[in-house]
mmCIF file of C-alpha atoms in Angstrom:
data_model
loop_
_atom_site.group_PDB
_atom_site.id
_atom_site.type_symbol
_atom_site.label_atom_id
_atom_site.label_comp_id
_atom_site.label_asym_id
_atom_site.label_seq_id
_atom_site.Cartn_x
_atom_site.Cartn_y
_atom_site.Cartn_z
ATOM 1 C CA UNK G 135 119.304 88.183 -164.685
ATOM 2 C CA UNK G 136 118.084 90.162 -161.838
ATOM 3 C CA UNK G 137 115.235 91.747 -163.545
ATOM 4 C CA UNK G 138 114.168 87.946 -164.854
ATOM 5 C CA UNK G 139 114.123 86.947 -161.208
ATOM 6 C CA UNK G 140 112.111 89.532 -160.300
ATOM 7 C CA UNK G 141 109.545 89.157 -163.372
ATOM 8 C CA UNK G 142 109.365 85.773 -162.245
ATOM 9 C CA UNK G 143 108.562 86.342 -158.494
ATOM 10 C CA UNK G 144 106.021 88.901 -159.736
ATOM 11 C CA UNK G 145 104.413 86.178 -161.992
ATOM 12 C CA UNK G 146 104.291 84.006 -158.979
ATOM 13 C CA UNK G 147 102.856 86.427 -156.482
ATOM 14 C CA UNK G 148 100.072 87.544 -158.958
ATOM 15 C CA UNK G 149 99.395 83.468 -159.719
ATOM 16 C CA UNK G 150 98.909 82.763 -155.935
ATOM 17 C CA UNK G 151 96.872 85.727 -155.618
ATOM 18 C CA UNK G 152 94.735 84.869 -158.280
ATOM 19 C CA UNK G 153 94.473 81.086 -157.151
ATOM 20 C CA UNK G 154 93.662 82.088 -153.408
ATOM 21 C CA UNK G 155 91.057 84.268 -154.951
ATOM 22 C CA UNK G 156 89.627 81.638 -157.293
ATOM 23 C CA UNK G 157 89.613 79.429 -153.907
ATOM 24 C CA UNK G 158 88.109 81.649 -151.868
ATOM 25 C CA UNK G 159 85.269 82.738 -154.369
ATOM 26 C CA UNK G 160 84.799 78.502 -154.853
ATOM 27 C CA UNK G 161 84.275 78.191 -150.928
ATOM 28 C CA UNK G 162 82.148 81.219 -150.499
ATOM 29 C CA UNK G 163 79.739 79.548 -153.471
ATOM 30 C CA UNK G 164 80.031 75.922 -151.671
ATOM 31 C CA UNK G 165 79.035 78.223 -148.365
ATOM 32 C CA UNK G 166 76.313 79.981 -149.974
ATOM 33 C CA UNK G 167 74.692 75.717 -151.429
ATOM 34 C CA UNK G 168 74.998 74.456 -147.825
ATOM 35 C CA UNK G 169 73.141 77.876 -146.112
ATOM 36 C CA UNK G 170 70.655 77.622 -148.943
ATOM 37 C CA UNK G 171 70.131 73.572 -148.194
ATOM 38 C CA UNK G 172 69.900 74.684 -144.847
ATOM 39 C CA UNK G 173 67.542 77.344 -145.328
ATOM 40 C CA UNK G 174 65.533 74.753 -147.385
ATOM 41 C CA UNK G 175 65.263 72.881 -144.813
ATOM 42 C CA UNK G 176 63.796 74.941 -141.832
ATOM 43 C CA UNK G 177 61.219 76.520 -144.502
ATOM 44 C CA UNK G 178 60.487 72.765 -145.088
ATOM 45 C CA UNK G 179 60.217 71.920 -141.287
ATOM 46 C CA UNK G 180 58.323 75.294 -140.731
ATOM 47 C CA UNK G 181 55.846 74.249 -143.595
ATOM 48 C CA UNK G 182 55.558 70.790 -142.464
ATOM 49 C CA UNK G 183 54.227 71.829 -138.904
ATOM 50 C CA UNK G 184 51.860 74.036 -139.929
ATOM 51 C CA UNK G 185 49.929 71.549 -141.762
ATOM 52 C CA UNK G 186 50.123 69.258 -139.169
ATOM 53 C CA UNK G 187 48.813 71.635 -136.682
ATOM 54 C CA UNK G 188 46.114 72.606 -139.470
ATOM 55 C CA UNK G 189 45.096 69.032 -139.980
ATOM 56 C CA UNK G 190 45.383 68.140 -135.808
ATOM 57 C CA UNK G 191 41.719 69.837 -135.355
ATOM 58 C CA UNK G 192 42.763 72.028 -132.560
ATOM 59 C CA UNK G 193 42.723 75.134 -134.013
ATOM 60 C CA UNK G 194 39.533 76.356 -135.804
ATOM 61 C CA UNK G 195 38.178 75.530 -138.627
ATOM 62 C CA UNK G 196 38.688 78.769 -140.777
ATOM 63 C CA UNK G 197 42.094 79.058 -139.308
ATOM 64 C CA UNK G 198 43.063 75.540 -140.046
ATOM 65 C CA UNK G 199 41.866 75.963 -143.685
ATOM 66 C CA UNK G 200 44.188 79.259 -144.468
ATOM 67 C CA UNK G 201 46.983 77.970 -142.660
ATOM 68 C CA UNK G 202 46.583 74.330 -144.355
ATOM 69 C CA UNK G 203 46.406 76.039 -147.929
ATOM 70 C CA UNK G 204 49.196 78.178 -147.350
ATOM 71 C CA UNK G 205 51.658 75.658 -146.268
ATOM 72 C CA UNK G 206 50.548 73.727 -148.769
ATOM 73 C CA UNK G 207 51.663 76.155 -151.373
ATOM 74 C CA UNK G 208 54.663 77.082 -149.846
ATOM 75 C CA UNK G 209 55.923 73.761 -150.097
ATOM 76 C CA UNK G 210 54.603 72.869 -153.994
ATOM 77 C CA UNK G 211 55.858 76.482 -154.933
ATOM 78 C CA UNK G 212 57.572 76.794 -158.046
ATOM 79 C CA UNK G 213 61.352 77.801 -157.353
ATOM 80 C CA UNK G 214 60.692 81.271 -158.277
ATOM 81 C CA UNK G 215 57.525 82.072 -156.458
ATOM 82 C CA UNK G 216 59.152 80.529 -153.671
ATOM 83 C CA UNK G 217 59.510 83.960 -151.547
ATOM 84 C CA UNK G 218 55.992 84.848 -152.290
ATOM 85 C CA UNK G 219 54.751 81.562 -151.100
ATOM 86 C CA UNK G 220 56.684 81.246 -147.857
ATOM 87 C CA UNK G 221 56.010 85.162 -146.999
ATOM 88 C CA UNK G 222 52.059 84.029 -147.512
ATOM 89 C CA UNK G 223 52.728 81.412 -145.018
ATOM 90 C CA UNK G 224 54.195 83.968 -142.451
ATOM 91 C CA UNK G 225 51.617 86.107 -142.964
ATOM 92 C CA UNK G 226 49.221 83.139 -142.133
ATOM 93 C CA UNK G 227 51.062 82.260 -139.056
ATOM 94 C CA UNK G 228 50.966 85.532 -137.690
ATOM 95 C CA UNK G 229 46.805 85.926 -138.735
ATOM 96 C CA UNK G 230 46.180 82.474 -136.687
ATOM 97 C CA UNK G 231 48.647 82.949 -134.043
ATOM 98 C CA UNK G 232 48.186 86.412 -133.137
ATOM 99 C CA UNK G 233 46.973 86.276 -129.961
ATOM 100 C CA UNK G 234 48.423 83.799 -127.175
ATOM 101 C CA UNK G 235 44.951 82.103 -126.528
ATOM 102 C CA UNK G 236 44.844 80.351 -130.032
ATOM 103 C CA UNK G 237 48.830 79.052 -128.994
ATOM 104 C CA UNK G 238 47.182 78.208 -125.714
ATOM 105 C CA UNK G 239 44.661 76.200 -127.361
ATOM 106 C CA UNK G 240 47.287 74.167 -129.387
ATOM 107 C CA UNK G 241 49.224 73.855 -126.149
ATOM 108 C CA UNK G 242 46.268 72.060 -124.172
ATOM 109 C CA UNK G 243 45.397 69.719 -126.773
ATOM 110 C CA UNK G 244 46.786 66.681 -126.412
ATOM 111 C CA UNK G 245 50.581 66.310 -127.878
ATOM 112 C CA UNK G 246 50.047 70.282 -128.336
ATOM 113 C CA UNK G 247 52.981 71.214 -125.869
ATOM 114 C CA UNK G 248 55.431 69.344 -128.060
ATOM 115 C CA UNK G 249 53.915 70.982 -131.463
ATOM 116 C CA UNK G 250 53.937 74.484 -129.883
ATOM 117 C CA UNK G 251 57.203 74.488 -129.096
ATOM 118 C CA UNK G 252 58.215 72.313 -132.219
ATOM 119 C CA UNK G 253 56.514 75.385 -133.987
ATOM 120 C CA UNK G 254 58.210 78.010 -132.441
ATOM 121 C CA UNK G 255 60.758 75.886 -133.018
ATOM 122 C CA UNK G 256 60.603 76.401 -136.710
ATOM 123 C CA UNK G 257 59.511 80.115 -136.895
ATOM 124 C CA UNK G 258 62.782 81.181 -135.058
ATOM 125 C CA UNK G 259 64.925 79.378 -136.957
ATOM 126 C CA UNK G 260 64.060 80.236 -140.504
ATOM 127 C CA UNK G 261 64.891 83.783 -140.061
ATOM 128 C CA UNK G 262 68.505 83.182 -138.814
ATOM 129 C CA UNK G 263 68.799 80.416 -141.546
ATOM 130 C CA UNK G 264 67.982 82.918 -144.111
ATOM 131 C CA UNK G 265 70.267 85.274 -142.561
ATOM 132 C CA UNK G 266 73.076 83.010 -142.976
ATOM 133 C CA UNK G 267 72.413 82.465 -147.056
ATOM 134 C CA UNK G 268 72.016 86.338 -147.548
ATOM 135 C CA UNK G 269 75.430 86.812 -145.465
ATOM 136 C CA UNK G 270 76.892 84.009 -147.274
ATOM 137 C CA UNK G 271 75.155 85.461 -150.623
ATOM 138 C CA UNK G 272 76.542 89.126 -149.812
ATOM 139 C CA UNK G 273 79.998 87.978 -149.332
ATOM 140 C CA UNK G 274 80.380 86.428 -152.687
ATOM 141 C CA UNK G 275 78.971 89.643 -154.442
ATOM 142 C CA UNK G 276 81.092 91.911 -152.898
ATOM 143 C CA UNK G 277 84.092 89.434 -154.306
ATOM 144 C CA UNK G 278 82.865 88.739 -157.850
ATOM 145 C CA UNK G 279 81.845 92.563 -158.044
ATOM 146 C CA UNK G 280 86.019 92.748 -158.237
ATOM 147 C CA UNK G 281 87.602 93.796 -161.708
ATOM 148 C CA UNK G 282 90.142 91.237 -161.391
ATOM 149 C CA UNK G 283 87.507 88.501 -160.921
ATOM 150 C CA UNK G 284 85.728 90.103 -163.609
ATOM 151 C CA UNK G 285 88.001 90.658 -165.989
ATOM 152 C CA UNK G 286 89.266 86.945 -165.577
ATOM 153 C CA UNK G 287 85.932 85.180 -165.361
ATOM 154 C CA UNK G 288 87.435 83.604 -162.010
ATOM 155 C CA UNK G 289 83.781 82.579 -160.980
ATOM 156 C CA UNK G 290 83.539 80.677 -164.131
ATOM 157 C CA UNK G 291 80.142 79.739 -165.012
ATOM 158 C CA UNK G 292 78.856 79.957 -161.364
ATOM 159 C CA UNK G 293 75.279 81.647 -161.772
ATOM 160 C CA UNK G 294 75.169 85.113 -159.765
ATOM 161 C CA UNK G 295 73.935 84.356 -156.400
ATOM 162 C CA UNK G 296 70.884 85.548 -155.128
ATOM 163 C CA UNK G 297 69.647 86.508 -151.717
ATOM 164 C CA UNK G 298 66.186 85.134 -150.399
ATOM 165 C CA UNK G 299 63.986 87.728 -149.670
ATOM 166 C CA UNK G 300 60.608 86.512 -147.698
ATOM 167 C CA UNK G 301 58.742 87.381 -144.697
ATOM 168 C CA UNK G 302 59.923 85.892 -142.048
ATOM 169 C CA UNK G 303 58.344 87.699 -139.350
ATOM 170 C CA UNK G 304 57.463 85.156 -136.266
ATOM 171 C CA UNK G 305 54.117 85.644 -134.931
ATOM 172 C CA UNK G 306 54.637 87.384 -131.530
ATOM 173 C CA UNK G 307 52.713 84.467 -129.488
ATOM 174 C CA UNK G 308 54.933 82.234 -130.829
ATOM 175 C CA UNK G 309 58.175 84.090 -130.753
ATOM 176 C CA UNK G 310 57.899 84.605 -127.014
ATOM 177 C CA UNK G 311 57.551 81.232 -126.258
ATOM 178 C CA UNK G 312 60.213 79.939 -128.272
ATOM 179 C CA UNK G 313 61.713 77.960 -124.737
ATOM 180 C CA UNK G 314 58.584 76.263 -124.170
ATOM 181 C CA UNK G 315 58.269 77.337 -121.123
ATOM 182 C CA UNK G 316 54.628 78.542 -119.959
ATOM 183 C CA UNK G 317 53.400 82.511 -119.910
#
């Protein structure tokens, strides 16, 4: 009787085990849809302010047309060019942002204070969004790399998640003046 007791509370303690890890894996891969929604979203905002800067006529015209066309394909990117398409966009921020006098010529246009610091805004936040989905992204790998989720197929038919990779370098005019105040 006693060694039925015990097979029992064995049972038990391996079932809980496996249902907190089940649980755990679940709210790791909810965590890792709501960092990626919210990762979609800044590259979105960061996107949409670029092209409104590019189409505002303050900045130059050469510099207006490469940032215009690269926000432009950074949002109408295919899902898996994505990365590509938003590091092309960083790259274009930093090539028409990379001294302050082109941010202070957005600044003294008129409404340009508020799309400066909107801007900066937007290039500071992407990189700690994207942090969060690669964190979020990391954690679940470490868990499903686990022979006992493995072996049990306790991630179901999740698909394997997958970090964003992109740069997300902030040009330095911008970056410094992420508090919109002046110099």
């Amino acid at each position: 009787m006693t060694t039925l007791i015990l097979l029992v509370v064995a049972v038990l303690l391996i079932g809980v085990y496996l249902s907190w890890t089940a649980g755990r894996l679940d709210r790791l891969h909810a965590r890792i849809d709501a960092a990626r929604a919210a990762l979609d979203a800044q590259l979105l905002r960061r996107a949409s302010i670029a092209q409104e800067l590019a189409t505002a006529g303050v900045l130059d015209p050469a510099a207006s047309m490469v940032l215009y066309q690269a926000a432009h394909d950074a949002r109408q990117a295919p899902e898996e060019q994505r990365e590509v398409a938003e590091s092309e966009l960083s790259q274009a921020l930093r090539a028409v942002f990379d001294e302050s006098a082109q941010v202070e010529a957005v600044r003294a246009a008129p409404g340009g204070e508020d799309a400066a610091v909107e801007l900066a805004a937007a290039v500071r936040r992407v990189p700690m969004a994207r942090r969060f989905h690669n964190d979020a992204v990391r954690a679940a790998r470490a868990l499903r790399r686990h022979r006992t989720v493995r072996w049990l197929r306790l991630a179901g038919y999740a698909p394997f998640p997958l970090a964003f990779e992109m740069d997300d370098e902030p040009p330095p005019a911008l970056a410094d003046r992420g508090n919109g105040a002046p110099g």
